[in-house]
Coordinates of C-alpha atoms in Angstrom, one line a residue:
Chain A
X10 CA 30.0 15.0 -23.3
X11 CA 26.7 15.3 -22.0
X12 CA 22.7 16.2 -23.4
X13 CA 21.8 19.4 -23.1
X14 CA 17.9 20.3 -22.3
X15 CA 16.4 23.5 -22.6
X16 CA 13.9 24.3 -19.9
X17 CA 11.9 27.8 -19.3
X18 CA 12.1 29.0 -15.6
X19 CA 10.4 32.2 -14.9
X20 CA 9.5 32.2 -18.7
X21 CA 13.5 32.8 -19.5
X22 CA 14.6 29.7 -21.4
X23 CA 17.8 27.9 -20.2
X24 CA 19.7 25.4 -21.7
X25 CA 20.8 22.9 -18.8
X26 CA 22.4 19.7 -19.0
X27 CA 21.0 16.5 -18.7
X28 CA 22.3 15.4 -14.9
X29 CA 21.9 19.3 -13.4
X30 CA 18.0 18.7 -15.1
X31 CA 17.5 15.3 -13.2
X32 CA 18.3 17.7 -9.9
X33 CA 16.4 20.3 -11.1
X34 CA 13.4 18.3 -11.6
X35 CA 13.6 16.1 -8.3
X36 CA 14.1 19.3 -6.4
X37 CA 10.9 20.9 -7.9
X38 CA 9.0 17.9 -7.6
X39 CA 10.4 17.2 -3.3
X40 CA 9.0 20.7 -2.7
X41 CA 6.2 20.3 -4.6
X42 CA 5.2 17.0 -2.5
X43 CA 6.2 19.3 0.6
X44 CA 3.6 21.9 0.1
X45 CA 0.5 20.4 1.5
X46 CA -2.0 23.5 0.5
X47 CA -3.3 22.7 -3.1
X48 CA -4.1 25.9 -4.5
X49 CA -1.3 27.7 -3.5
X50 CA 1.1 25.3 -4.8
X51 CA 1.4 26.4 -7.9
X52 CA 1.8 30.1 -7.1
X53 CA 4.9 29.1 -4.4
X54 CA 6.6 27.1 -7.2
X55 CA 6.4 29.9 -9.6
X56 CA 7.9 32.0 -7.5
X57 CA 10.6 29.5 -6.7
X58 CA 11.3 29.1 -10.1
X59 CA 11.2 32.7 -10.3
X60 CA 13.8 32.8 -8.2
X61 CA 16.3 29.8 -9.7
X62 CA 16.3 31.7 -13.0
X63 CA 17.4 34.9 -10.7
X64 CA 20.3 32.7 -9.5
X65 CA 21.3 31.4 -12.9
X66 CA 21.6 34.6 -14.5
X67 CA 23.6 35.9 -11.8
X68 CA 25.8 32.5 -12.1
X69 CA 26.1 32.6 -15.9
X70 CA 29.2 33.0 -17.0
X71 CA 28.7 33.2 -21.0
X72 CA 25.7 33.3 -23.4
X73 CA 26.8 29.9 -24.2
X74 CA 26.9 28.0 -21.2
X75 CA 24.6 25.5 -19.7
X76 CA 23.5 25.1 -16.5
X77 CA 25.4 22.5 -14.8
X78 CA 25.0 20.3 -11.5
X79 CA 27.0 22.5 -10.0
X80 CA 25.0 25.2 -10.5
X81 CA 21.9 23.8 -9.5
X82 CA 23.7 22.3 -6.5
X83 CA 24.8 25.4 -5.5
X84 CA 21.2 26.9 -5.9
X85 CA 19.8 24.5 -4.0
X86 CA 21.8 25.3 -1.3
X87 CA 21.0 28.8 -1.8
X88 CA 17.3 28.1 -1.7
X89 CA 17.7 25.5 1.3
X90 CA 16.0 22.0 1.5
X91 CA 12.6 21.2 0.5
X92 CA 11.7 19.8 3.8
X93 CA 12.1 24.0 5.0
X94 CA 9.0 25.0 2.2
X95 CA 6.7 22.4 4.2
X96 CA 7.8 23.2 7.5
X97 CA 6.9 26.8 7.8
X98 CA 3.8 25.7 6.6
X99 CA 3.4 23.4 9.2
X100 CA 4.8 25.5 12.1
X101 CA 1.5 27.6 11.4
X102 CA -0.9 24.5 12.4
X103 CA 1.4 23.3 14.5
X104 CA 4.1 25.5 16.3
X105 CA 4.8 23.4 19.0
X106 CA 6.0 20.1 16.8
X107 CA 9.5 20.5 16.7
X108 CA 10.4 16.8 16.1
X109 CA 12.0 17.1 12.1
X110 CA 9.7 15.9 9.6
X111 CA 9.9 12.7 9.5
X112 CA 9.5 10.3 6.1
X113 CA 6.2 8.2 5.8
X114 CA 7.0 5.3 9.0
X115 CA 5.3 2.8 6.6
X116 CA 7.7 -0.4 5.7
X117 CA 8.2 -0.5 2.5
X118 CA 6.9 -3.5 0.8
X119 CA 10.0 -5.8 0.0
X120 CA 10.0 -8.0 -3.4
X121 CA 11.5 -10.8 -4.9
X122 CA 13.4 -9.5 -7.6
X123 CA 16.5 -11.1 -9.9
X124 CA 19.2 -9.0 -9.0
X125 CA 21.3 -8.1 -12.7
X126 CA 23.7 -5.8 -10.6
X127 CA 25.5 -8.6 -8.8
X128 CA 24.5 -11.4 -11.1
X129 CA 26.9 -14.4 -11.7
X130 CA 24.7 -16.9 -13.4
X131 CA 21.0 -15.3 -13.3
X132 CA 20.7 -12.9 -10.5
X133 CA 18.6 -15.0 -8.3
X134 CA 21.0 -16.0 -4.9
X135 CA 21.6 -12.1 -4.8
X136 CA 17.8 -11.4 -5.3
X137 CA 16.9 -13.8 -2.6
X138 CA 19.8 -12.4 -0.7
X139 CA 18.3 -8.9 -0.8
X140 CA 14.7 -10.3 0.1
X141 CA 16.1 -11.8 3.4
X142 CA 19.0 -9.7 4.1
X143 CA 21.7 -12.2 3.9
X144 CA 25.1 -12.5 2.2
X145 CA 24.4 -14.1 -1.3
X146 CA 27.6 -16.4 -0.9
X147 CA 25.2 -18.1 1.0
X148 CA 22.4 -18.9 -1.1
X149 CA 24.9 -19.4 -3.4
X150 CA 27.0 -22.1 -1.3
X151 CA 23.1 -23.7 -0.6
X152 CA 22.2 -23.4 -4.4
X153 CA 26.0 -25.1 -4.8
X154 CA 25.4 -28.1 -2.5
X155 CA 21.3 -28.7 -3.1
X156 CA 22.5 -29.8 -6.4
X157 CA 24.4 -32.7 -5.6
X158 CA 21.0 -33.4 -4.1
X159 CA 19.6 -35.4 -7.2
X160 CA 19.8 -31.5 -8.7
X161 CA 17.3 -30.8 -6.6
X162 CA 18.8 -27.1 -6.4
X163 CA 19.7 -27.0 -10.2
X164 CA 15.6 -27.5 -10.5
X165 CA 15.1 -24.8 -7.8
X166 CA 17.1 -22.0 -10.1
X167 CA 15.4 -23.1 -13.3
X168 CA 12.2 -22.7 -11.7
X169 CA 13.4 -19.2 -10.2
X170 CA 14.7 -18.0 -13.1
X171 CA 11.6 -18.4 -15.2
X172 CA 9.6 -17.2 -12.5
X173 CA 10.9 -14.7 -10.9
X174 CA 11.4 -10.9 -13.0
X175 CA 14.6 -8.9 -13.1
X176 CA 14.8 -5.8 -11.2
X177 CA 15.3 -3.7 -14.1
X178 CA 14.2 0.1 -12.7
X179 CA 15.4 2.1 -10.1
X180 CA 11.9 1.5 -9.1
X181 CA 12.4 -2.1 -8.9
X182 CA 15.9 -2.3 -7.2
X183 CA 14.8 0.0 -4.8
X184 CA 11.5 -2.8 -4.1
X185 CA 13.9 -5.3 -3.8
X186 CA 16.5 -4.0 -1.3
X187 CA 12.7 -3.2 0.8
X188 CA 14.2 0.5 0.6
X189 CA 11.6 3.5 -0.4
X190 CA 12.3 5.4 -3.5
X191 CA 12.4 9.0 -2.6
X192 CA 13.0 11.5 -5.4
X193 CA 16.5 12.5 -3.4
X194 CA 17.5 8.8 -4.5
X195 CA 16.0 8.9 -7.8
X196 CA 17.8 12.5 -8.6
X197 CA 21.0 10.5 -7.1
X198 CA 20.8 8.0 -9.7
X199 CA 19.8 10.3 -12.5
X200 CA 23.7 11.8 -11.8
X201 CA 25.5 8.6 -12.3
X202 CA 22.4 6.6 -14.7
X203 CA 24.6 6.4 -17.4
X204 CA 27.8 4.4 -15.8
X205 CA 26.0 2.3 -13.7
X206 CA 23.7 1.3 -16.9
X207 CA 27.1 0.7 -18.4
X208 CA 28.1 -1.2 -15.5
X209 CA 25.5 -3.8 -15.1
X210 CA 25.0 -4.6 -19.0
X211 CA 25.5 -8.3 -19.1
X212 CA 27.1 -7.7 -22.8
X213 CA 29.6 -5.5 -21.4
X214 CA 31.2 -8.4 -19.6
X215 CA 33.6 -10.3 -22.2
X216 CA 33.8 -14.1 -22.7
X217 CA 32.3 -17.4 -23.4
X218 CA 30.0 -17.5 -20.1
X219 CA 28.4 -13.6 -20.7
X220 CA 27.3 -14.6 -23.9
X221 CA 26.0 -17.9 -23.1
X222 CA 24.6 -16.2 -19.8
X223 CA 23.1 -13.6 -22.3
X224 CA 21.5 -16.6 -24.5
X225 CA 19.9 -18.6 -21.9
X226 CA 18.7 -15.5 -20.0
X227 CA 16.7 -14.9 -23.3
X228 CA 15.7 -18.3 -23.6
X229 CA 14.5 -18.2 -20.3
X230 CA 12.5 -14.9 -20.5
X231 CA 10.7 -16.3 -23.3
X232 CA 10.0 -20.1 -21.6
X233 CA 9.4 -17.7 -18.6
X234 CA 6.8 -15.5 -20.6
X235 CA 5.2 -19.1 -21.8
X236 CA 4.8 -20.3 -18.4
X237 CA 3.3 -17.0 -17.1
X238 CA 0.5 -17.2 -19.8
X239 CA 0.0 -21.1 -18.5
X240 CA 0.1 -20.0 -14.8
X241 CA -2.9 -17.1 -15.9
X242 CA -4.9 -19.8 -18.4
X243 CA -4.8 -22.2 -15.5
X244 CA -5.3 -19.0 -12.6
X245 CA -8.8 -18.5 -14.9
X246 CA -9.7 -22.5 -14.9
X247 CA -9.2 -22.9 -11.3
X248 CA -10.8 -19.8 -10.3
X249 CA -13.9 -20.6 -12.4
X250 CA -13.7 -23.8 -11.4
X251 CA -13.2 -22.9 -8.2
X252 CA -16.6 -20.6 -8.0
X253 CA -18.4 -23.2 -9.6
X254 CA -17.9 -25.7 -7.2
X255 CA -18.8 -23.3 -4.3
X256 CA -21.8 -22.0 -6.0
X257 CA -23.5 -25.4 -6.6
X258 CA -22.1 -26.4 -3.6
X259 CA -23.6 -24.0 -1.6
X260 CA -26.7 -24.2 -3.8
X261 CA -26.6 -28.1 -2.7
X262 CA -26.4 -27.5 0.7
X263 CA -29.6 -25.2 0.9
X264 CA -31.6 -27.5 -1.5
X265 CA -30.6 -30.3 1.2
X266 CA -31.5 -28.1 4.5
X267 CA -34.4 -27.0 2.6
X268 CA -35.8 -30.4 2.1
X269 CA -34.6 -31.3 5.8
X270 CA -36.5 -28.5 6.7
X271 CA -39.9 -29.5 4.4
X272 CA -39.3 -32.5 4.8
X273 CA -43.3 -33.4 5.6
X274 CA -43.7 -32.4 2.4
X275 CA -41.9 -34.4 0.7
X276 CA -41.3 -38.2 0.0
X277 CA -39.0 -39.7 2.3
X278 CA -38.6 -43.0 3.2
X279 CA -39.9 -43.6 6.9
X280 CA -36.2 -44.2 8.8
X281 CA -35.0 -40.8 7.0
X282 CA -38.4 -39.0 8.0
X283 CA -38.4 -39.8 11.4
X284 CA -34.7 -39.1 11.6
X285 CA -35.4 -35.3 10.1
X286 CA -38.6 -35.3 12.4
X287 CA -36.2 -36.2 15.8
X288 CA -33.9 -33.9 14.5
X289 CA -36.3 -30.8 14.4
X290 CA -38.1 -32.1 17.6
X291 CA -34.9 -31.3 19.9
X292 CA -32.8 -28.6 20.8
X293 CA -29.4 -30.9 20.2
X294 CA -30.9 -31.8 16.7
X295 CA -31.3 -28.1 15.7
X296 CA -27.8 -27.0 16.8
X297 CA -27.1 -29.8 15.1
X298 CA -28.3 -28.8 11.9
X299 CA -27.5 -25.5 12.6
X300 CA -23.9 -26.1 13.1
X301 CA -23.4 -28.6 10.1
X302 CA -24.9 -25.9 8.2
X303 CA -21.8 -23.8 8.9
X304 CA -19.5 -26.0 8.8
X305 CA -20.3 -27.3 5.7
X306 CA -21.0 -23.5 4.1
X307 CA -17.6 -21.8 5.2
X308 CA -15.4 -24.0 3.2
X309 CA -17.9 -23.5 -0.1
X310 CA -17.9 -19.5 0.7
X311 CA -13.8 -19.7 1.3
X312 CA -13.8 -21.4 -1.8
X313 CA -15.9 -19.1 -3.9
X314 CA -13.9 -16.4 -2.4
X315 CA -10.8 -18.2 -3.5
X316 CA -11.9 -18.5 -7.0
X317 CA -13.0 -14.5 -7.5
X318 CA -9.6 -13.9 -5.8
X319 CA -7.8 -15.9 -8.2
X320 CA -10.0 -14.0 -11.3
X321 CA -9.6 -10.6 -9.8
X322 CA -5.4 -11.1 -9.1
X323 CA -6.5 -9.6 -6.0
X324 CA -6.3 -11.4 -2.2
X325 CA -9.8 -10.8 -0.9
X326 CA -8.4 -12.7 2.4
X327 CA -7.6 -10.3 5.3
X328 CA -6.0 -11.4 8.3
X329 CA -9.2 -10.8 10.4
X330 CA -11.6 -12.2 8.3
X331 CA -9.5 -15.4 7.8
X332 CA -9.0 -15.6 12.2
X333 CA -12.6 -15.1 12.0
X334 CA -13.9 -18.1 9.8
X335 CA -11.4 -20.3 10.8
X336 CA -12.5 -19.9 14.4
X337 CA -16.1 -19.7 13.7
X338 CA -15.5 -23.0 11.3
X339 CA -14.0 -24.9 14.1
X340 CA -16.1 -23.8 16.7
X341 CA -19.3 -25.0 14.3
X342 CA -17.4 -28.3 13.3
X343 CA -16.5 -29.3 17.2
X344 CA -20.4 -28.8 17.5
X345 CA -21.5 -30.3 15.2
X346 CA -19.6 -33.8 15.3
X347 CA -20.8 -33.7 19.4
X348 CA -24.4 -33.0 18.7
X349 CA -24.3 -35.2 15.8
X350 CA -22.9 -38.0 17.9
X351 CA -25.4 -37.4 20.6
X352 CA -28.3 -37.2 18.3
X353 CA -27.4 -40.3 16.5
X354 CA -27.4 -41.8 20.2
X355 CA -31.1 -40.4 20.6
X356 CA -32.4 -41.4 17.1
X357 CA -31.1 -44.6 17.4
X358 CA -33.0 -44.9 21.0
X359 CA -36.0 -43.7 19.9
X360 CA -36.2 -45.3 16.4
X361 CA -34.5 -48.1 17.0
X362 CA -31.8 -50.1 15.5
X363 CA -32.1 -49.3 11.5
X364 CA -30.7 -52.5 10.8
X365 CA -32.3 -56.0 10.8
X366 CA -35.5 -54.6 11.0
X367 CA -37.0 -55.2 8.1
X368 CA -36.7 -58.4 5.9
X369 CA -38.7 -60.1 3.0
X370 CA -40.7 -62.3 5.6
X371 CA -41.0 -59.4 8.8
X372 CA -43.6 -57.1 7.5
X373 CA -47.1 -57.2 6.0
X374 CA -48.5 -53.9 4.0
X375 CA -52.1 -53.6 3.4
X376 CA -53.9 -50.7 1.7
X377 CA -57.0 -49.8 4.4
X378 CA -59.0 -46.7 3.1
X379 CA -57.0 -45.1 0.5
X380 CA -53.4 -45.6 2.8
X381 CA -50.9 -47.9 3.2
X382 CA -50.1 -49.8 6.5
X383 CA -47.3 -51.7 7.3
X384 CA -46.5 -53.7 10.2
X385 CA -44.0 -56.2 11.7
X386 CA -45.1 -59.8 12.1
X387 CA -45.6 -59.0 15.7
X388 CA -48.3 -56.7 14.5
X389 CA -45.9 -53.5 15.7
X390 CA -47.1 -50.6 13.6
X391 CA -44.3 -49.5 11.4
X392 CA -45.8 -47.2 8.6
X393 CA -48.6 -45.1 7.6
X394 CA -48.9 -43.6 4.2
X395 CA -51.8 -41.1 3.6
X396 CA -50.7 -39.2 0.5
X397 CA -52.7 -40.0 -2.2
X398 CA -51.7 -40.3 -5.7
X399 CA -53.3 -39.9 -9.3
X400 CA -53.1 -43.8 -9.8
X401 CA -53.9 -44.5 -6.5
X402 CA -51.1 -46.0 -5.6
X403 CA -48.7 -44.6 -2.7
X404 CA -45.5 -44.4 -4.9
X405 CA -43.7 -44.0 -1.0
X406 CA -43.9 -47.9 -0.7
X407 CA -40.9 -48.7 -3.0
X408 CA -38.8 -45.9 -0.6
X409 CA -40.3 -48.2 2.1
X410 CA -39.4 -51.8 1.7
X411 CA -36.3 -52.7 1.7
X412 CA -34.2 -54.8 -0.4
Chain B
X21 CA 5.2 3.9 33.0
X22 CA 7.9 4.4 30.9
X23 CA 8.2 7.6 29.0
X24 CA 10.7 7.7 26.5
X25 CA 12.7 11.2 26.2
X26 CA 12.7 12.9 23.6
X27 CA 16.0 15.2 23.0
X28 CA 16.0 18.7 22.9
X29 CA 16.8 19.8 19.6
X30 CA 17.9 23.6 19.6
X31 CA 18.8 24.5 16.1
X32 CA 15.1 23.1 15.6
X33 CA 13.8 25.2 18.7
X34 CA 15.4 28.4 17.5
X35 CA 14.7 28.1 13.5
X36 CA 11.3 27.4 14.5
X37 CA 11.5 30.6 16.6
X38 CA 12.5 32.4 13.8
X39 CA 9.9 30.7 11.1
X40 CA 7.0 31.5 13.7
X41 CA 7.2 35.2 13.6
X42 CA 9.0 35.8 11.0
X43 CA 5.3 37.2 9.0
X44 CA 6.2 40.1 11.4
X45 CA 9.4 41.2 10.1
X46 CA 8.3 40.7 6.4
X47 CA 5.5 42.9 6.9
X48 CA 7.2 45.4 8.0
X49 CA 9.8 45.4 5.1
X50 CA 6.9 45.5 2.6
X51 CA 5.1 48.1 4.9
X52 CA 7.8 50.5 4.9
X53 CA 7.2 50.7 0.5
X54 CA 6.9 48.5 -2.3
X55 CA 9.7 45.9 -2.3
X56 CA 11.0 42.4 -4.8
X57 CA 10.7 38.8 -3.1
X58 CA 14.7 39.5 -3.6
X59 CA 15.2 42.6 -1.8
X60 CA 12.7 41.1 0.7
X61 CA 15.3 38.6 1.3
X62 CA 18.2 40.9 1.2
X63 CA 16.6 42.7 4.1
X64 CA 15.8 39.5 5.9
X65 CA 19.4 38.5 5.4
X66 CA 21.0 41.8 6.8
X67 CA 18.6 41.7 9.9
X68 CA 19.9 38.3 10.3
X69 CA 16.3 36.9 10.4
X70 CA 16.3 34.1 7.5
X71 CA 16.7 30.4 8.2
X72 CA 16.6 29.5 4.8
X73 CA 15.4 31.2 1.8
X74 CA 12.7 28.8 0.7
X75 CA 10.7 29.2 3.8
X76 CA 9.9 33.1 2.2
X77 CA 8.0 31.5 -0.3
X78 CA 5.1 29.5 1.2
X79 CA 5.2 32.6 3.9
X80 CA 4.1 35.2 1.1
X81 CA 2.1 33.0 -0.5
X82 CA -0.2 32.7 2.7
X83 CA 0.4 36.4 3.3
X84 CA -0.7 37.0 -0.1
X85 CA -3.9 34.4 0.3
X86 CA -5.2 36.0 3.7
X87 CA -5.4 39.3 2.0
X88 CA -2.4 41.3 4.1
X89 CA 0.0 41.6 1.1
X90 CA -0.8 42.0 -3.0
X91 CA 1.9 42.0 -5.7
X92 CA 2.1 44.0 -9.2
X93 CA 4.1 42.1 -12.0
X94 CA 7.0 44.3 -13.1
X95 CA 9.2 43.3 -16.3
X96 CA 13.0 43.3 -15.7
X97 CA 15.5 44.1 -17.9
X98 CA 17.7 41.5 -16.7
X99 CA 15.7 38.4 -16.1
X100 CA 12.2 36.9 -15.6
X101 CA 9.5 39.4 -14.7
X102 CA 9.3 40.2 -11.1
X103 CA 6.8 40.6 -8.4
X104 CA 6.5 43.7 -6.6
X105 CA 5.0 43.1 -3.0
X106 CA 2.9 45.8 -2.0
X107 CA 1.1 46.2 1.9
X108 CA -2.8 46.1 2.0
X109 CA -5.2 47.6 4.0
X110 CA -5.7 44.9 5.8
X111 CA -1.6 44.5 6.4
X112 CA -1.1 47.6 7.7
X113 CA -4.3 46.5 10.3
X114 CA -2.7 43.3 10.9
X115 CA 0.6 44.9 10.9
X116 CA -0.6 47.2 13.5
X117 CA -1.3 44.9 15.9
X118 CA 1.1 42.6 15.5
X119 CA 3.4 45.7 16.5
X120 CA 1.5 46.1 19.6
X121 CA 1.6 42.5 20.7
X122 CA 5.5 42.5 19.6
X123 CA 5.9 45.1 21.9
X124 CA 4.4 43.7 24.6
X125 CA 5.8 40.3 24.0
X126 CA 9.2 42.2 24.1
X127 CA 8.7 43.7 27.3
X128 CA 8.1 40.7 29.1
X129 CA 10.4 38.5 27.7
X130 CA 13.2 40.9 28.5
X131 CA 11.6 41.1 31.8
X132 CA 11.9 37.5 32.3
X133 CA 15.3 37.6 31.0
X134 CA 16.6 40.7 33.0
X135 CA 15.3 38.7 36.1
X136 CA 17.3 35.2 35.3
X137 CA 20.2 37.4 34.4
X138 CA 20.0 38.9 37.7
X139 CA 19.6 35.7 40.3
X140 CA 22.7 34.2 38.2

């Protein structure tokens, strides 16, 4: 017993059954594909169709009868493949090609799928079988032994289970072997849909364990639907967060440099000044800098890219781009720790050892003309402040002396 | 260097043969008068010039979109409505000189072929 359709083909209406139409369709739509010159497309297929209805009158036995697969197998035939309608058009551009067309070389993009067609408990030894084209007996025999390994594999499953869909189209089981779905396979399925859906139904298989297997694979699409929502709440709080803490990060990072950078400008305590102004003063101390910079900004941009990439469900991170920063961040860290260390060596010459310098009884401040001296008791000059205040008082003193 | 070889494939060689010129024969059958895709296949089929009957498709498509060919819709008693091919102008131009260069073409391949035949 099968469904009948009726189609129109040449604007004569046919009734055809249900597996001949899947043939039909994927015929049509393979030649379609083939045909490369938009505008004409239409006007070949017309005629093609056209043609089919010419066949299936001439095949028809009775009013009554529908087209069958046979039929439309036989036509097909008739009609020859749909790689020919391409190649004719392509042996006009290109006459001397004579390799066959060949399918799209790309690799299809493989994907961890539950496999329900060769299930025993949940699918998942045969889906991670199919991913890396091994014998599921064993992942199985490894799921089997992990879990006298405190369970450990027992947790594994659970965790798979809930995490990992069920290849449940053609689509999907085709994704999972890595295999390309052409419409040849697609119109191969279509003829035997029906028994192999009958086939893999879990609730076709009788006993105890199908219908417990039946229960707790609902149970765990739902706890598995619960968890996704969790995964994409926290995938939202960790990529905001995430952004956040490389925007003020990197927002940090140039108030610092900037106040490095004007750092005559601003109050500073004498040992920190004089560090910036040694710093600035040499070659070392602005590769230094430099270098610091970057090393300290790629992580915050790698982060904020992280976070949008998190928001967007999208992986922002190419392989070049990622070769790139990574090199260019340890090239700028291995400079920067080696200038750093060498400029600490210079500072430290040329101002001196910070610590020990100063104590309650060592220094003497006195305010001459408006600014504020201070000097060592062996009358060494330490500190000059010029900047004049509203009160009158240099506020930079309490930056100054130590505690 | 290394070249990898590629095989010879002669089914490919001569159905591509056959695909490349085979405009020429299917301008002549619709120069000669008015003719149906079908009979245009029939014809094909007796000179034993077809490699498959979906490559007649595309072909008069493109013949029709480069202006050699034109079609009338004609209803049919029997089934869907039919197109009837008919040569233009610009065919029978085209036809013309592809008739010329056939000719040509003829004559020295069976040169060629007279003179392998004949030093084997």
């Amino acid at each position: 017993m099968k469904k009948v359709i009726n189609i129109t083909l040449g604007s004569i209406v046919f009734a055809i059954d249900e597996d001949a139409y899947g043939v039909l369709a994927s015929y049509l739509e393979q030649i379609k594909s083939n045909l490369k010159n938009g505008d004409d497309t239409k006007e070949i297929i017309d005629d093609v169709e056209i043609a089919i209805a010419e066949k299936f009158i001439a095949r028809k036995r009775s009013e009554k009868m529908a087209v069958t697969s046979i039929d439309v197998e036989a036509v097909i035939s008739e009609m020859g493949s749909p790689v020919e309608f391409g190649a004719s058009e392509e042996a006009e551009s290109a006459p001397q090609q004579t390799a066959a067309p060949k399918e799209s070389a790309a690799e299809p993009k493989k994907r961890l799928y539950r496999d329900p067609d060769n299930a025993i408990v949940a699918g998942i030894a045969s889906g991670i079988a199919n991913y890396f084209d091994i014998d599921p007996v064993i992942v199985r025999l490894i799921f089997v032994i992990s879990i006298f390994f405190n369970g450990l594999g027992l947790l594994a499953y659970i965790i798979l289970w809930l995490v990992v869909p069920v290849a449940q189209t053609t689509a999907d089981k085709y994704a999972m072997r890595g295999e390309r779905v052409t419409l040849r396979d697609i119109s191969e399925r279509v003829k035997k849909n029906l028994d192999d859906i009958e086939q893999f139904d879990y609730s076709k298989t009788r006993g105890v364990w199908a219908s417990l297997r039946s229960f707790l694979d609902k149970l765990f699409q739902i706890l598995g639907s619960v968890l996704t929502f969790i995964i994409s709440v926290l995938r939202y709080v960790v990529g905001v967060g995430v952004i956040l803490a490389g925007a003020f990060g990197t927002a940090g990072l140039v108030a610092a440099y900037s106040v490095i950078l004007l750092s005559e400008k601003v109050m500073f305590g004498a040992e920190v000044q004089q560090v910036f102004e040694a710093l600035q003063g040499s070659a070392l101390g602005i590769t230094a800098l430099v270098s610091l910079f970057i090393t300290i900004a790629i992580p915050l941009i790698v982060a904020i890219v992280v976070g949008v990439s998190l928001l967007a469900k999208r992986n922002y991170f190419t392989v070049q781009k990622t070769v790139t920063l990574g090199v260019l961040w340890i090239v700028a860290g291995v400079l920067a720790t080696t200038t750093i260390a060498l400029q600490v060596e210079q500072v430290v010459q040329q101002v001196g050892p910070i610590e020990g310098r100063f104590d309650e009884s060592s220094f003497e401040m006195e305010w001459e003309n408006g600014a504020l001296y201070i000097e060592d008791n062996n009358g060494h000059f330490i500190y000059e402040d010029r900047r004049e205040t509203a009160t009158g008082t240099a506020t930079g003193t309490s930056d100054v002396v130590p505690q | 260097m290394s070249e990898e070889k590629q095989e010879y494939n002669v089914e490919n060689a001569k159905s591509q043969m056959r695909k490349g010129f085979l405009e020429f024969p299917v301008l002549l059958i619709i120069g000669a008068k008015p003719t149906y895709a079908p009979d245009i296949l029939k014809q094909l089929k007796n000179a034993n010039l077809l490699v498959v009957e979906g490559t007649l498709y595309p072909l008069l498509s493109r013949l029709k979109r480069s202006g050699l060919v034109g079609y009338e819709w004609l209803e049919s008693q029997s089934g869907p409505p039919r197109k009837m091919y008919t040569i233009t102008g610009e065919g029978k131009e085209v036809l013309q000189q592809l008739e010329t260069s056939w000719r040509s073409l003829d004559t020295s391949v069976n040169t060629l072929i007279n003179h392998y035949e004949k030093s084997n």
